[in-house]
CSV table of C-alpha atoms and ligand atoms in Angstrom, one decimal:
chain,number,residue,atom,x,y,z
A,20,HIS,CA,-15.4,-2.9,5.1
A,21,LEU,CA,-13.0,-0.3,6.4
A,22,GLN,CA,-14.6,-0.4,9.8
A,23,ASP,CA,-14.6,-4.2,10.1
A,24,THR,CA,-13.2,-5.5,13.4
A,25,THR,CA,-11.6,-8.6,14.8
A,26,THR,CA,-12.5,-9.7,18.3
A,27,LEU,CA,-9.5,-9.9,20.7
A,28,HIS,CA,-9.4,-12.8,23.2
A,29,ASN,CA,-11.1,-10.6,25.9
A,30,GLY,CA,-14.0,-9.8,23.6
A,31,VAL,CA,-12.9,-6.3,22.7
A,32,LYS,CA,-13.4,-5.4,19.0
A,33,MET,CA,-10.4,-3.9,17.2
A,34,PRO,CA,-10.5,-2.6,13.6
A,35,TRP,CA,-8.4,-4.6,11.1
A,36,PHE,CA,-7.2,-1.3,9.6
A,37,GLY,CA,-5.9,2.0,11.1
A,38,LEU,CA,-3.5,4.9,10.7
A,39,GLY,CA,0.0,4.9,12.1
A,40,VAL,CA,1.6,8.2,13.1
A,41,PHE,CA,5.3,7.3,13.6
A,42,LYS,CA,7.5,10.3,12.7
A,43,VAL,CA,4.5,12.5,12.0
A,44,PRO,CA,5.4,15.9,13.7
A,45,ASP,CA,3.3,17.1,16.6
A,46,GLY,CA,1.2,20.1,15.9
A,47,ASP,CA,-0.7,20.9,12.7
A,48,THR,CA,0.6,18.0,10.6
A,49,VAL,CA,-0.5,15.3,13.0
A,50,VAL,CA,-3.7,17.1,13.9
A,51,GLN,CA,-4.7,17.4,10.2
A,52,SER,CA,-3.6,13.7,9.5
A,53,VAL,CA,-5.7,12.2,12.3
A,54,LYS,CA,-8.6,14.4,11.4
A,55,ALA,CA,-8.5,13.5,7.7
A,56,ALA,CA,-8.2,9.9,8.5
A,57,ILE,CA,-11.3,9.8,10.8
A,58,ILE,CA,-13.3,11.9,8.4
A,59,ASN,CA,-12.5,9.4,5.6
A,60,GLY,CA,-13.7,6.4,7.7
A,61,TYR,CA,-10.6,5.4,9.7
A,62,ARG,CA,-11.5,4.4,13.3
A,63,SER,CA,-8.2,3.3,14.6
A,64,ILE,CA,-5.1,5.4,15.4
A,65,ASP,CA,-1.7,4.1,16.5
A,66,THR,CA,0.6,6.4,18.4
A,67,ALA,CA,3.2,6.0,21.1
A,68,ALA,CA,4.7,8.2,23.9
A,69,VAL,CA,8.0,8.2,22.1
A,70,TYR,CA,6.5,9.6,18.9
A,71,GLY,CA,6.1,12.8,20.7
A,72,ASN,CA,2.8,13.6,19.0
A,73,GLU,CA,0.2,12.4,21.5
A,74,GLU,CA,-1.1,16.0,22.1
A,75,GLY,CA,-1.6,16.6,18.4
A,76,VAL,CA,-3.3,13.2,18.0
A,77,GLY,CA,-5.6,14.1,20.8
A,78,GLN,CA,-6.4,17.4,19.2
A,79,GLY,CA,-7.1,15.7,15.9
A,80,ILE,CA,-9.4,13.3,17.6
A,81,LYS,CA,-11.3,16.1,19.3
A,82,GLU,CA,-11.7,18.1,16.1
A,83,ALA,CA,-12.7,15.0,14.1
A,84,LEU,CA,-15.4,14.1,16.7
A,85,ASP,CA,-16.7,17.7,16.6
A,86,GLU,CA,-16.9,17.6,12.8
A,87,THR,CA,-18.3,14.1,12.3
A,88,GLY,CA,-20.6,13.8,15.2
A,89,LEU,CA,-18.9,10.5,16.1
A,90,SER,CA,-18.3,9.7,19.7
A,91,ARG,CA,-15.2,8.5,21.5
A,92,GLY,CA,-16.6,5.0,21.7
A,93,ASP,CA,-16.5,4.8,17.9
A,94,LEU,CA,-12.7,5.1,17.9
A,95,PHE,CA,-9.9,2.7,18.8
A,96,ILE,CA,-6.9,4.5,20.2
A,97,THR,CA,-3.5,2.8,20.8
A,98,SER,CA,-0.5,4.2,22.6
A,99,LYS,CA,2.7,2.5,24.0
A,100,VAL,CA,4.9,2.9,27.0
A,101,TRP,CA,8.4,3.8,26.1
A,102,ASN,CA,11.5,1.9,27.3
A,103,ASP,CA,12.7,4.7,29.6
A,104,ASP,CA,9.5,4.4,31.6
A,105,PHE,CA,9.6,0.7,32.2
A,106,GLY,CA,9.0,-0.6,35.7
A,107,TYR,CA,5.8,-0.9,37.7
A,108,GLU,CA,5.4,2.6,39.1
A,109,SER,CA,6.9,4.5,36.2
A,110,THR,CA,4.7,2.7,33.8
A,111,LEU,CA,1.6,3.7,35.8
A,112,ALA,CA,2.9,7.3,35.7
A,113,ALA,CA,3.7,7.2,32.0
A,114,PHE,CA,0.2,5.9,31.2
A,115,GLU,CA,-1.4,8.9,33.0
A,116,THR,CA,0.9,11.3,31.1
A,117,SER,CA,-0.1,9.7,27.7
A,118,LEU,CA,-3.8,9.9,28.7
A,119,GLN,CA,-3.4,13.5,29.7
A,120,LYS,CA,-1.6,14.5,26.5
A,121,LEU,CA,-4.2,12.7,24.4
A,122,GLY,CA,-7.0,14.4,26.3
A,123,LEU,CA,-8.7,11.0,26.8
A,124,ASP,CA,-10.1,9.2,29.9
A,125,TYR,CA,-9.3,5.7,28.6
A,126,LEU,CA,-7.2,4.0,25.9
A,127,ASP,CA,-8.5,1.1,23.8
A,128,LEU,CA,-5.0,-0.5,23.6
A,129,TYR,CA,-1.8,0.1,25.4
A,130,LEU,CA,1.4,-1.7,24.4
A,131,VAL,CA,4.8,-2.5,26.0
A,132,HIS,CA,6.8,-0.9,23.2
A,133,TRP,CA,9.9,-3.1,23.3
A,134,PRO,CA,10.9,-6.3,25.2
A,135,VAL,CA,13.6,-4.6,27.3
A,136,GLU,CA,15.3,-7.5,29.2
A,137,GLY,CA,14.7,-7.6,32.9
A,138,LYS,CA,12.1,-4.9,32.7
A,139,TYR,CA,9.1,-6.0,30.7
A,140,ILE,CA,7.5,-8.2,33.3
A,141,ASP,CA,7.1,-5.4,35.9
A,142,THR,CA,5.9,-3.1,33.1
A,143,TRP,CA,3.4,-5.8,32.1
A,144,ARG,CA,2.1,-6.0,35.7
A,145,ALA,CA,1.4,-2.2,35.6
A,146,LEU,CA,-0.6,-2.8,32.4
A,147,GLU,CA,-2.6,-5.5,34.1
A,148,THR,CA,-3.4,-3.1,36.9
A,149,LEU,CA,-4.6,-0.4,34.6
A,150,TYR,CA,-6.6,-3.0,32.6
A,151,LYS,CA,-8.3,-4.2,35.8
A,152,GLU,CA,-9.0,-0.6,36.8
A,153,GLY,CA,-10.9,-0.2,33.4
A,154,LYS,CA,-8.5,2.5,32.1
A,155,ILE,CA,-7.5,0.4,29.1
A,156,LYS,CA,-9.8,-1.9,27.1
A,157,ALA,CA,-7.0,-4.2,25.9
A,158,ILE,CA,-3.3,-4.6,26.7
A,159,GLY,CA,-0.6,-6.0,24.5
A,160,VAL,CA,3.1,-6.0,23.6
A,161,SER,CA,5.2,-4.9,20.7
A,162,ASN,CA,8.3,-6.3,19.1
A,163,PHE,CA,8.0,-9.5,21.2
A,164,ASN,CA,9.6,-12.6,19.7
A,165,ILE,CA,8.5,-16.1,20.7
A,166,HIS,CA,10.9,-16.4,23.6
A,167,HIS,CA,9.8,-13.0,25.0
A,168,LEU,CA,6.2,-14.1,24.8
A,169,GLU,CA,7.0,-17.5,26.5
A,170,SER,CA,8.7,-15.7,29.3
A,171,LEU,CA,5.9,-13.2,29.7
A,172,LEU,CA,3.2,-15.9,29.6
A,173,LYS,CA,5.0,-17.7,32.5
A,174,HIS,CA,4.5,-14.6,34.7
A,175,ALA,CA,1.4,-13.0,33.3
A,176,GLU,CA,-2.0,-13.1,34.9
A,177,ILE,CA,-3.6,-11.7,31.8
A,178,LYS,CA,-2.4,-12.9,28.3
A,179,PRO,CA,-1.5,-10.1,25.9
A,180,MET,CA,-4.3,-9.5,23.4
A,181,VAL,CA,-2.1,-8.1,20.7
A,182,ASN,CA,1.6,-8.3,19.5
A,183,GLN,CA,2.5,-5.5,17.2
A,184,VAL,CA,5.6,-6.3,15.2
A,185,GLU,CA,7.4,-5.4,12.0
A,186,TYR,CA,5.6,-7.3,9.3
A,187,HIS,CA,5.7,-7.0,5.4
A,188,PRO,CA,6.3,-9.2,2.4
A,189,ARG,CA,10.1,-9.3,3.2
A,190,LEU,CA,9.5,-10.2,6.8
A,191,THR,CA,6.5,-12.6,7.2
A,192,GLN,CA,7.2,-13.8,10.7
A,193,LYS,CA,5.7,-17.2,10.1
A,194,GLU,CA,6.7,-18.9,13.3
A,195,LEU,CA,5.9,-16.0,15.5
A,196,HIS,CA,2.5,-15.7,13.8
A,197,GLU,CA,1.7,-19.4,14.4
A,198,PHE,CA,2.8,-19.0,18.0
A,199,CYS,CA,0.5,-16.0,18.4
A,200,LYS,CA,-2.4,-17.8,16.8
A,201,GLU,CA,-2.0,-20.8,19.2
A,202,HIS,CA,-2.2,-18.4,22.1
A,203,GLY,CA,-5.0,-16.2,20.9
A,204,ILE,CA,-2.7,-13.2,20.5
A,205,GLN,CA,-3.7,-11.0,17.6
A,206,LEU,CA,-0.7,-10.1,15.3
A,207,GLU,CA,-0.5,-6.4,14.2
A,208,ALA,CA,1.8,-5.2,11.4
A,209,TRP,CA,4.1,-2.2,11.8
A,210,ALA,CA,5.9,-0.8,8.7
A,211,PRO,CA,3.4,-2.8,6.6
A,212,LEU,CA,4.6,-0.9,3.5
A,213,MET,CA,8.2,-1.5,4.6
A,214,GLN,CA,8.4,2.2,5.0
A,215,GLY,CA,8.1,2.7,1.3
A,216,GLY,CA,10.7,0.2,0.2
A,217,LEU,CA,8.5,-2.2,-1.8
A,218,PHE,CA,6.7,-0.2,-4.4
A,219,ASP,CA,9.1,-1.1,-7.2
A,220,HIS,CA,8.9,-4.9,-6.6
A,221,PRO,CA,8.0,-6.6,-10.0
A,222,THR,CA,5.9,-9.4,-8.4
A,223,LEU,CA,3.9,-6.9,-6.4
A,224,GLN,CA,3.6,-4.6,-9.4
A,225,GLU,CA,2.3,-7.5,-11.6
A,226,ILE,CA,-0.3,-8.5,-9.0
A,227,ALA,CA,-1.3,-4.9,-8.6
A,228,THR,CA,-1.8,-4.5,-12.4
A,229,ASN,CA,-3.9,-7.6,-12.5
A,230,HIS,CA,-6.3,-6.1,-10.0
A,231,GLN,CA,-6.0,-2.5,-11.1
A,232,LYS,CA,-4.9,-1.7,-7.7
A,233,SER,CA,-1.7,0.0,-6.3
A,234,VAL,CA,1.2,-2.0,-4.8
A,235,ALA,CA,0.3,-0.4,-1.4
A,236,GLN,CA,-3.2,-1.7,-1.7
A,237,VAL,CA,-2.0,-5.2,-2.6
A,238,ILE,CA,0.3,-5.4,0.4
A,239,LEU,CA,-2.3,-4.1,2.8
A,240,ARG,CA,-4.9,-6.6,1.4
A,241,TRP,CA,-2.4,-9.4,1.8
A,242,ASP,CA,-2.2,-8.4,5.5
A,243,LEU,CA,-5.9,-8.7,6.0
A,244,GLN,CA,-6.2,-12.0,4.2
A,245,ASN,CA,-3.4,-13.3,6.4
A,246,GLY,CA,-5.4,-12.2,9.5
A,247,VAL,CA,-3.0,-9.4,10.4
A,248,ILE,CA,-4.1,-6.0,11.6
A,249,THR,CA,-2.5,-3.2,9.6
A,250,ILE,CA,-1.7,0.5,10.3
A,251,PRO,CA,0.0,2.1,7.3
A,252,LYS,CA,1.2,5.6,7.9
A,253,SER,CA,0.5,8.6,5.6
A,254,THR,CA,0.0,12.3,6.1
A,255,LYS,CA,-1.6,12.7,2.7
A,256,GLU,CA,-5.3,12.4,2.4
A,257,LYS,CA,-5.2,11.0,-1.1
A,258,ARG,CA,-2.9,8.1,0.1
A,259,MET,CA,-5.0,7.5,3.2
A,260,ILE,CA,-8.0,7.0,1.0
A,261,GLU,CA,-6.0,4.8,-1.4
A,262,ASN,CA,-4.6,2.7,1.5
A,263,ALA,CA,-8.1,2.2,2.9
A,264,SER,CA,-9.6,1.0,-0.4
A,265,ILE,CA,-8.7,-2.6,0.1
A,266,PHE,CA,-12.1,-4.1,0.9
A,267,ASP,CA,-13.4,-4.4,-2.6
A,268,PHE,CA,-11.0,-7.0,-4.1
A,269,GLU,CA,-9.5,-10.3,-3.1
A,270,LEU,CA,-6.1,-11.8,-3.8
A,271,SER,CA,-6.1,-15.4,-5.1
A,272,GLU,CA,-4.6,-18.2,-3.1
A,273,ASN,CA,-1.8,-18.3,-5.7
A,274,GLU,CA,-1.1,-14.5,-5.4
A,275,MET,CA,-1.1,-14.9,-1.6
A,276,LYS,CA,1.6,-17.6,-1.9
A,277,GLN,CA,3.6,-15.5,-4.4
A,278,ILE,CA,3.7,-12.6,-1.9
A,279,ASP,CA,4.5,-15.0,1.1
A,280,ALA,CA,7.4,-16.3,-1.0
A,281,LEU,CA,9.0,-12.8,-1.0
A,282,ASN,CA,10.1,-13.3,2.6
A,283,GLU,CA,13.8,-12.8,3.3
A,284,ASN,CA,13.6,-12.2,7.1
A,285,HIS,CA,14.7,-8.7,6.2
A,286,ARG,CA,14.1,-5.9,8.8
A,287,VAL,CA,14.0,-2.2,8.3
A,288,GLY,CA,13.7,-1.6,12.0
A,289,PRO,CA,15.7,-2.8,15.0
A,290,ASP,CA,15.9,-6.5,15.8
A,291,PRO,CA,14.0,-7.1,19.1
A,292,ASP,CA,16.8,-9.4,20.2
A,293,ASN,CA,19.4,-6.8,19.9
A,294,PHE,CA,18.1,-3.2,19.9
A,295,ASP,CA,19.9,-1.3,22.6
B,22,NAD,P1,4.8,2.2,6.7
B,22,NAD,O1,5.2,0.9,6.2
B,22,NAD,O2,3.4,2.4,7.1
B,22,NAD,O3,5.3,3.2,5.5
B,22,NAD,C1,5.0,4.6,5.6
B,22,NAD,C2,5.7,5.2,4.4
B,22,NAD,O4,5.0,4.9,3.2
B,22,NAD,C3,5.6,6.7,4.5
B,22,NAD,O5,6.8,7.3,4.1
B,22,NAD,C4,4.5,7.1,3.6
B,22,NAD,O6,4.7,8.3,3.0
B,22,NAD,C5,4.5,6.0,2.5
B,22,NAD,N1,3.2,5.7,2.0
B,22,NAD,C6,2.1,5.4,2.7
B,22,NAD,N2,1.1,5.1,1.8
B,22,NAD,C7,1.6,5.2,0.6
B,22,NAD,C8,1.0,5.0,-0.7
B,22,NAD,N3,-0.3,4.6,-0.8
B,22,NAD,N4,1.8,5.2,-1.8
B,22,NAD,C9,3.1,5.6,-1.6
B,22,NAD,N5,3.7,5.8,-0.4
B,22,NAD,C10,2.9,5.6,0.7
B,22,NAD,O7,5.8,2.6,7.9
B,22,NAD,P2,5.7,3.0,9.4
B,22,NAD,O8,5.1,4.4,9.5
B,22,NAD,O9,7.0,2.8,10.0
B,22,NAD,O10,4.7,1.9,10.0
B,22,NAD,C11,3.3,2.2,10.2
B,22,NAD,C12,3.0,2.5,11.7
B,22,NAD,O11,3.4,1.4,12.5
B,22,NAD,C13,3.7,3.7,12.2
B,22,NAD,O12,3.3,4.9,11.8
B,22,NAD,C14,3.6,3.4,13.7
B,22,NAD,O13,2.3,3.8,14.1
B,22,NAD,C15,3.7,1.9,13.8
B,22,NAD,N6,5.1,1.5,14.1
B,22,NAD,C16,5.3,0.8,15.3
B,22,NAD,C17,6.6,0.5,15.7
B,22,NAD,C18,6.8,-0.3,16.9
B,22,NAD,O14,8.0,-0.5,17.4
B,22,NAD,N7,5.8,-0.8,17.6
B,22,NAD,C19,7.7,0.8,14.9
B,22,NAD,C20,7.5,1.5,13.7
B,22,NAD,C21,6.2,1.8,13.3
């Protein structure tokens, strides 16, 4: 079911599926996208300070709640602290700015956007403070490799609940996923559709035809069956509905293996070990 959740290690429930809004312009486009998603059953929205669209996301949430009669508690809203704001005090301030732009009084999930060397530990301490104050229901990281997590875990009082990383059939992150599982850290996929670069793949097309589904649906279903949260981006209502229609079919073990085998450790985004 579209609103199914996974339980994070602190007991908070997070939807398996949501909408990403990277590169969706602030203003009407993001307002209408967020609104359309929620009206069509989405409950989770993934934004970030650096996307520059938190105000529009907030407006979309407000309009969707008015229109659907849902309440804030029915939604799961994620944002991220950007690299320029890293450090203890500046992260606390950046969080307040995000909250204000979103027009919310708490976040469901707040992430350290990138593992900026020498800075992410202090940033993490700020997230721990905000979490303890009840201003964030769950805290996590993004783009952390195993060595970043190991170093964070040495200093952290609270273990991250989520690690959001680039993840798609060409970048299956097997070791990182195993490490996260061992530590109770939920993996979340960004660029699950490889930003549009996988739709012509013959293996994926064949599997899609077998199930009378689209390639997008096959990839997103593969995420779920691998136990990975997924947040595909679209601004088009038709595609949002398509992307969410993945709870009525199942990939076979063999099909899962075929898709896993497409891995080439290929990134479309920056490498977390070398992104400056
Ligand atoms: P994505 O893999 O979700 O691909 C989005 C692209 O695919 C868009 O161009 C869209 O038009 C197209 N698309 C979507 N559904 C389609 C369909 N059914 N048929 C055909 N085309 C379709 O890429 P993304 O937006 O980079 O990633 C998803 C989300 O992950 C982002 O919006 C953002 O919220 C998050 N993200 C996080 C980070 C990070 O550093 N933490 C980085 C990038 C993205």
